XYZ file of C-alpha atoms in Angstrom:
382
model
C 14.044 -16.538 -13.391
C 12.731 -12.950 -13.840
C 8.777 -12.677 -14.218
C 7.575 -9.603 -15.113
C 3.695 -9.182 -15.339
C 1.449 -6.184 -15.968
C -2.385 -6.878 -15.588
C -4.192 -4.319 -14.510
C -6.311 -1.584 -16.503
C -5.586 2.100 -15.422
C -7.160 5.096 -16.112
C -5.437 8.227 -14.319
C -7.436 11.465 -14.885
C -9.606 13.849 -13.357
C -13.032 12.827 -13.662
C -11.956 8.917 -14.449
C -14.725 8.519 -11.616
C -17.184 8.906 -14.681
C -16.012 5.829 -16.349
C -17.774 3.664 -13.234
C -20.504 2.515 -14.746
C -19.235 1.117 -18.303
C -16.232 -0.419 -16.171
C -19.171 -2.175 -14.172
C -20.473 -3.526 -17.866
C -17.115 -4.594 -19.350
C -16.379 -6.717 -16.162
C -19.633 -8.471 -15.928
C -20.936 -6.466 -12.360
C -24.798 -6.663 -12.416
C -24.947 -5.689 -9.240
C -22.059 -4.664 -7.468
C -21.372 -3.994 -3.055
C -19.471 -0.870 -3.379
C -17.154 -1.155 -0.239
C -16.032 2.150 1.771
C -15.887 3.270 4.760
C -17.670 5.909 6.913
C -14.887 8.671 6.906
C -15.296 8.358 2.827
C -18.947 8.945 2.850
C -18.954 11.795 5.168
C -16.608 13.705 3.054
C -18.839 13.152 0.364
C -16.361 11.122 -2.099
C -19.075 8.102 -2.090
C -21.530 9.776 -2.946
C -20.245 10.798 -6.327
C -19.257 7.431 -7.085
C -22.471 6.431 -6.474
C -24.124 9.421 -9.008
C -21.801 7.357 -11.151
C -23.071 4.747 -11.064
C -26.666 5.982 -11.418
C -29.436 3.517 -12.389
C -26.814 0.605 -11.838
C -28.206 -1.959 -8.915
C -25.974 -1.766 -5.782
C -25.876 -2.425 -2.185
C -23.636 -0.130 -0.025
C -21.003 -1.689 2.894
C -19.391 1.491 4.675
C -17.812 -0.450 7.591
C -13.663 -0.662 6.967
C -12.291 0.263 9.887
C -8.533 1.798 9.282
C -7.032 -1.223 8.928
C -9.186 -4.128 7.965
C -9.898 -7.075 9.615
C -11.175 -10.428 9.230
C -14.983 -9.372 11.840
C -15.092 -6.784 9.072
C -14.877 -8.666 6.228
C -17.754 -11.216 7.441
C -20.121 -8.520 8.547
C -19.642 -7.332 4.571
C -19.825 -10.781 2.927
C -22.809 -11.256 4.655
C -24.515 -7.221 2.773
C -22.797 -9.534 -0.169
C -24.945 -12.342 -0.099
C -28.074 -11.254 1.162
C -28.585 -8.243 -1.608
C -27.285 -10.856 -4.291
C -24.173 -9.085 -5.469
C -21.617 -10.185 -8.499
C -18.699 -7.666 -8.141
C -17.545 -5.478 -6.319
C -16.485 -2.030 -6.073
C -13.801 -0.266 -3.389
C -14.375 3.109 -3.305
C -11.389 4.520 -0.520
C -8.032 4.585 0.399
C -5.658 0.928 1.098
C -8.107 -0.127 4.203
C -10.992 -0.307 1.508
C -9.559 -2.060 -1.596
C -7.934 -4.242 0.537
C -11.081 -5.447 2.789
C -12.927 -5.796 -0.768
C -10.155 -7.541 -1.733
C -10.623 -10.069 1.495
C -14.609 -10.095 0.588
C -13.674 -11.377 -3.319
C -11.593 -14.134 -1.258
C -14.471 -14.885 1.531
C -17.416 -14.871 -0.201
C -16.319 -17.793 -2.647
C -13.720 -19.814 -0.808
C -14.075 -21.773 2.366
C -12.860 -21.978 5.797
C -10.672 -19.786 7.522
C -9.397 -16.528 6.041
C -5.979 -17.495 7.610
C -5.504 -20.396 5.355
C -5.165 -18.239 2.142
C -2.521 -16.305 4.212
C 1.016 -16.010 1.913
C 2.992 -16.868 4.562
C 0.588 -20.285 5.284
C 1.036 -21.360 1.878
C -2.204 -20.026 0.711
C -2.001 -18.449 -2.602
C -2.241 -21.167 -4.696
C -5.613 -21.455 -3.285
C -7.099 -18.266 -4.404
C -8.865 -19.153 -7.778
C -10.693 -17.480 -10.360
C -13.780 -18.310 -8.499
C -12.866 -14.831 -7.142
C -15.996 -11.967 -8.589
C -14.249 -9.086 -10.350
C -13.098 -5.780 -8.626
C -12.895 -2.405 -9.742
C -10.703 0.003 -7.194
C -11.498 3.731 -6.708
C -8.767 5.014 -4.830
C -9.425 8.011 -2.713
C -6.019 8.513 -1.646
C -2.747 8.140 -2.931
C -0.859 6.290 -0.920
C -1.495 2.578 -0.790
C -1.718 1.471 -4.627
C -3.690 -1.080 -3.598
C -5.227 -0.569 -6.725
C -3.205 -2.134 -9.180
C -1.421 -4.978 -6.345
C -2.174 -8.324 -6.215
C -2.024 -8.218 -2.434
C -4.033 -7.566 0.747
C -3.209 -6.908 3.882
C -5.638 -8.201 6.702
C -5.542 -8.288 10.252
C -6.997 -12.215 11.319
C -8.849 -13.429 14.251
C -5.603 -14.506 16.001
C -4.566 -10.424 15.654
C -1.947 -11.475 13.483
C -1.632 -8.529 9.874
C -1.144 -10.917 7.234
C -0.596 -10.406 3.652
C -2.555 -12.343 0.748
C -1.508 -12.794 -2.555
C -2.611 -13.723 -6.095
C -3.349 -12.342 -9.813
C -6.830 -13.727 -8.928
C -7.421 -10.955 -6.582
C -5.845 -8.011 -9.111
C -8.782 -5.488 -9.716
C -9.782 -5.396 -13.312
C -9.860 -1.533 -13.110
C -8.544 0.795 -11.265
C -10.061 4.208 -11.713
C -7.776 6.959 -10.370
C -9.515 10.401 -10.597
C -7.378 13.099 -8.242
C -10.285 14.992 -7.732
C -11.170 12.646 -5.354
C -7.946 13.676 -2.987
C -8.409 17.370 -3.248
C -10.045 17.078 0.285
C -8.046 14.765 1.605
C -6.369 16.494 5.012
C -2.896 17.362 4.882
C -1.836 15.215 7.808
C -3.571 12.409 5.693
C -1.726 13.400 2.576
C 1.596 13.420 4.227
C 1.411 10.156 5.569
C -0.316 8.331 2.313
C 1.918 10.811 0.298
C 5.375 8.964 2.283
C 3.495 5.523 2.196
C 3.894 5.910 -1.790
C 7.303 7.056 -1.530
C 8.574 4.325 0.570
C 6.868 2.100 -1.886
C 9.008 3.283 -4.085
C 11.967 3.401 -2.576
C 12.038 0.138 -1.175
C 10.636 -1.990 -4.120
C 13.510 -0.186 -6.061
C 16.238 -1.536 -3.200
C 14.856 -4.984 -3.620
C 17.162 -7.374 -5.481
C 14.506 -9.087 -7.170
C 15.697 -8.617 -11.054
C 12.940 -6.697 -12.981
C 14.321 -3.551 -14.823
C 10.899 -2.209 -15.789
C 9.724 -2.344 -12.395
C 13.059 -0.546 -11.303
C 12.110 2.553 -13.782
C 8.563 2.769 -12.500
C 9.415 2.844 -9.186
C 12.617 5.475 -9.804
C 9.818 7.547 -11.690
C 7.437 7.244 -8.990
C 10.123 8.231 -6.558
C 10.869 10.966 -8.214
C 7.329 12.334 -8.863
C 6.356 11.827 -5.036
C 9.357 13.634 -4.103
C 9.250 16.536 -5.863
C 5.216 17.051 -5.201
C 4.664 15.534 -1.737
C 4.704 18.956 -0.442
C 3.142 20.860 -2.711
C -0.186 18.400 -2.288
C 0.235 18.633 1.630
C 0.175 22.458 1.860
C -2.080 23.197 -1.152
C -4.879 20.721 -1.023
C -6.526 21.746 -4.016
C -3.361 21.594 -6.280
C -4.528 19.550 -9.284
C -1.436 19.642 -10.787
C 0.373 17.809 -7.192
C -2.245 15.961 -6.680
C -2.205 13.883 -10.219
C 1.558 13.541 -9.364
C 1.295 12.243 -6.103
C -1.778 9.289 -7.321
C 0.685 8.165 -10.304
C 3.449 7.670 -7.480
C 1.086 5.908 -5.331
C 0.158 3.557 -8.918
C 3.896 3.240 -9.456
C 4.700 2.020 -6.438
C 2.551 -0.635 -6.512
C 2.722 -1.699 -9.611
C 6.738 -2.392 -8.757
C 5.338 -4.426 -5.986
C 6.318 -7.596 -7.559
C 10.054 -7.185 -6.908
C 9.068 -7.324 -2.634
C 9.444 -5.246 -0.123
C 11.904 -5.267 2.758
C 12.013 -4.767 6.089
C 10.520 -1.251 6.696
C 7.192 -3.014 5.450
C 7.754 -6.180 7.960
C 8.100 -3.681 10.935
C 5.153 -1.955 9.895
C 2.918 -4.884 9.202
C 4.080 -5.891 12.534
C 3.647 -2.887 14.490
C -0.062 -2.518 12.905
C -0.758 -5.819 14.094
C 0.353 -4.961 17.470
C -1.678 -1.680 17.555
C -4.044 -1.393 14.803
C -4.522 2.348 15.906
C -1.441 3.061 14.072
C -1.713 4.912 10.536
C 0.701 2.315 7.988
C 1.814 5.338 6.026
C 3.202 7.461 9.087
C 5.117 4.056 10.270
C 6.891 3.313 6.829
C 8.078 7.161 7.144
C 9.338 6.457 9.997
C 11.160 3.365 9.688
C 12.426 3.851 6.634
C 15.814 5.973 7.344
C 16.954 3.409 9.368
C 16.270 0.771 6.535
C 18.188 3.126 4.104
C 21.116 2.761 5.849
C 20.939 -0.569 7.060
C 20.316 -1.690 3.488
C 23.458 0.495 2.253
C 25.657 -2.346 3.137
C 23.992 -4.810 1.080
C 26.010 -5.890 -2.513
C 23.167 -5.431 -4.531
C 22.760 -1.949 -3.291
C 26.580 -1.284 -3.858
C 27.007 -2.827 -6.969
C 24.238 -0.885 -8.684
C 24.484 1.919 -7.223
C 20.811 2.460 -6.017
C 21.973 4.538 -3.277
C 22.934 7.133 -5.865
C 20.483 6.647 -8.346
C 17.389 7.317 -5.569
C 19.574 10.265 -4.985
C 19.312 11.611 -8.409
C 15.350 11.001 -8.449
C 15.189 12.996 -5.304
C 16.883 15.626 -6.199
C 20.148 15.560 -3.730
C 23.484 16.600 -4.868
C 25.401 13.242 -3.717
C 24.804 10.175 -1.700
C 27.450 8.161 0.189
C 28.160 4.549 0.864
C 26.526 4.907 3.656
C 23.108 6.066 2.761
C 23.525 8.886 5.158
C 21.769 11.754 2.627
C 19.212 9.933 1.538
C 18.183 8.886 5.042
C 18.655 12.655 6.313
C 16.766 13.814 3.464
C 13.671 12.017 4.603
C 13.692 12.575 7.777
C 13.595 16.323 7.279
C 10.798 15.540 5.059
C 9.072 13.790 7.410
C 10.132 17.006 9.713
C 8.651 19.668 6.989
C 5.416 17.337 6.695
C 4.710 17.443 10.346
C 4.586 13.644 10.634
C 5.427 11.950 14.117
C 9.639 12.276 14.663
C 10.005 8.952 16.063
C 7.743 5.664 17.622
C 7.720 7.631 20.823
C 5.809 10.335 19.743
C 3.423 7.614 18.072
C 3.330 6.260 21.529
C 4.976 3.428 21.034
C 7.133 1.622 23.830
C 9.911 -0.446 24.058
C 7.871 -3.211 25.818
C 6.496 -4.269 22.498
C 9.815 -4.471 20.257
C 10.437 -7.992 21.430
C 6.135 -8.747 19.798
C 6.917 -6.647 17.110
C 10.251 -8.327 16.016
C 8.670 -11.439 15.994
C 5.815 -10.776 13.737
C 8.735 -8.565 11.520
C 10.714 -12.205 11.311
C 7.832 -14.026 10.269
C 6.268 -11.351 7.260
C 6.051 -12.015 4.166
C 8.056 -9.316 2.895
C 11.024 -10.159 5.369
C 12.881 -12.264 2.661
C 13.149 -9.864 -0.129
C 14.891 -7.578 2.054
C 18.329 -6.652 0.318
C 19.969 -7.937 3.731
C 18.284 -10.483 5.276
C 17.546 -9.060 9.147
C 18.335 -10.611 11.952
C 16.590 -9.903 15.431
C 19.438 -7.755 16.692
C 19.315 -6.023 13.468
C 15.277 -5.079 13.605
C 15.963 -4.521 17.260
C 18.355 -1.668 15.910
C 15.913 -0.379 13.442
C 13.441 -0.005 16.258
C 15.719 1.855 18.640
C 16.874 4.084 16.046
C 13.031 4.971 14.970
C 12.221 5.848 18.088
């Protein structure tokens, strides 16, 4: 069976910030925690979300760290509850949306944040008890945005993904203003996150045509713009570009990911300190060509039709220019060349295969990986 769902509202424009407040009245929000961090509102991006919002009641949590985690998501429940909020607004990049996302889930469910983990069985007991979310991205990299997913970091340090339509936001306002100060180290590596998305999503076998297109489309906007946002910060034209790739992306989540997503997940939950973006670049010319071999791949020709979206003149079997091709574009970006540089060492592949093996997104890998095969991604990333 092929389900195929579409949910979310989307406004993509400069200036969609503007819309804030009548968003906040068509979903219900009273009085809404508008959830950031601290990088956000010293840049001054919060602050215009909150001349948005104007008159509207709101209380104000500014404590995501880069990637969220479960101490993080109490300490903001609790601003929740005690200034009597009904909704909630992210205003940020992934980290943000995605520790609202674990607020909507905390403040109205019970026990342990764990237990609505995917890979614990937990989605089925998200409900609707959830209070409505509207997502301000102010990055494009994550398309958290328009996903149905969150990933958290636990009490037990394990990153764990959580999924359900329940915790969709109801808006997503993407306004590219927003990213024309984003640094270009920090575009590069959201810029990449979006193009792995992507990428991967569109080698999932998962059968979903219109997600295929979106993603292909996506690829091929990211691609052609990634640089042009990195180098000129204040390109409007790049920028716009690069936030529809990010929405794209996402919104092509539904078909999985693979495995350059379980090595990240993995790796962040190993060492938090590590950006997700800047590890998905990396890994993901090794996935390329490890997924080459996979029938699916082969029989549809994905290899060559990410080629075409990217530009390249051919594409082997093999995967070997696509795979090149990003790794000079990780090159040209000035992202990290390899785990080493990241500081990573090969005393944590054994923890980080592990965690890999157990993610959520392990399974919708085109080839299903086998220690020895992550083990093999790792040394080749490094």
């Amino acid at each position: 069976m092929a389900r195929i769902l579409y949910l979310t509202q989307i406004d993509i424009e400069h200036g969609a910030v503007r819309l804030l407040p009548a968003e906040c009245a068509r979903t219900g929000m009273k009085r809404p925690l508008v959830v950031t961090d601290a990088g956000v509102r010293a840049a001054g991006v919060l602050q215009r979300a909150l001349d948005a919002l104007g008159t509207l009641p709101h209380a104000v949590f500014d404590g995501t760290p880069s990637n969220p985690t479960e101490a993080a998501i109490r300490a903001a429940v609790e601003v929740y509850r005690r200034e009597g909020c009904d909704g909630l607004v992210a205003v940020g990049g992934g980290s943000a949306i995605d520790l609202a996302k674990g607020v909507a889930i905390a403040a109205t469910h019970e026990g342990p944040l764990a237990s609505y983990a995917t890979i614990e069985g937990g989605s089925p007991r998200i409900t609707e008890r959830v209070p409505p979310l509207i997502a301000v991205p102010t990055t494009a990299g994550t398309g958290s945005e328009v996903a149905r997913g969150a990933i958290l970091i636990v009490d037990d340090g394990r990153k764990l993904g959580f999924h359900s339509w329940h915790l969709m936001p109801k808006a997503a306002l993407l306004d590219p203003e927003l990213t024309l100060g984003l640094p270009p180290g920090l575009t590069a590596a959201t810029g990449m996150d979006a193009i792995a998305h992507c990428m991967e999503t569109f080698m999932a076998p998962a059968v979903n045509p219109p997600a295929d297109g979106i993603a292909l489309d996506g690829l091929a906007r990211g691609w052609a713009h990634i640089e042009r946002a990195t180098r000129e910060g204040s390109d409007r034209e790049a920028r716009w570009h690069m936030m529809s790739a990010s929405m794209q992306g996402a919104m092509a989540f539904q078909k999985g990911l693979g495995c350059v997503h379980s090595l990240s997940h993995s790796l962040g939950g190993v060492n938090p300190r590590l950006h997700h973006g800047t590890l998905n670049a990396v890994f993901l010319p090794s996935v390329v060509r490890f997924n080459a071999a996979a029938p699916s791949i082969q029989a549809e020709q994905r290899l060559r039709r990410m080629a075409h979206a990217m530009g390249l003149p051919e594409c082997d079997s093999r995967g070997t220019e696509v795979a090149e091709a990003i790794t000079a574009m990780n090159a040209r970006l000035g992202l990290p060349k390899g785990l080493a540089a990241m500081g990573v060492p090969e005393a944590l592949f054994d923890r980080v295969i592990d965690g890999a093996m157990a993610d959520h997104c392990h399974k919708t890998n085109p080839r299903i990986a086998t220690r020895e095969d992550y083990r093999r991604m790792l040394i080749e990333s490094q």
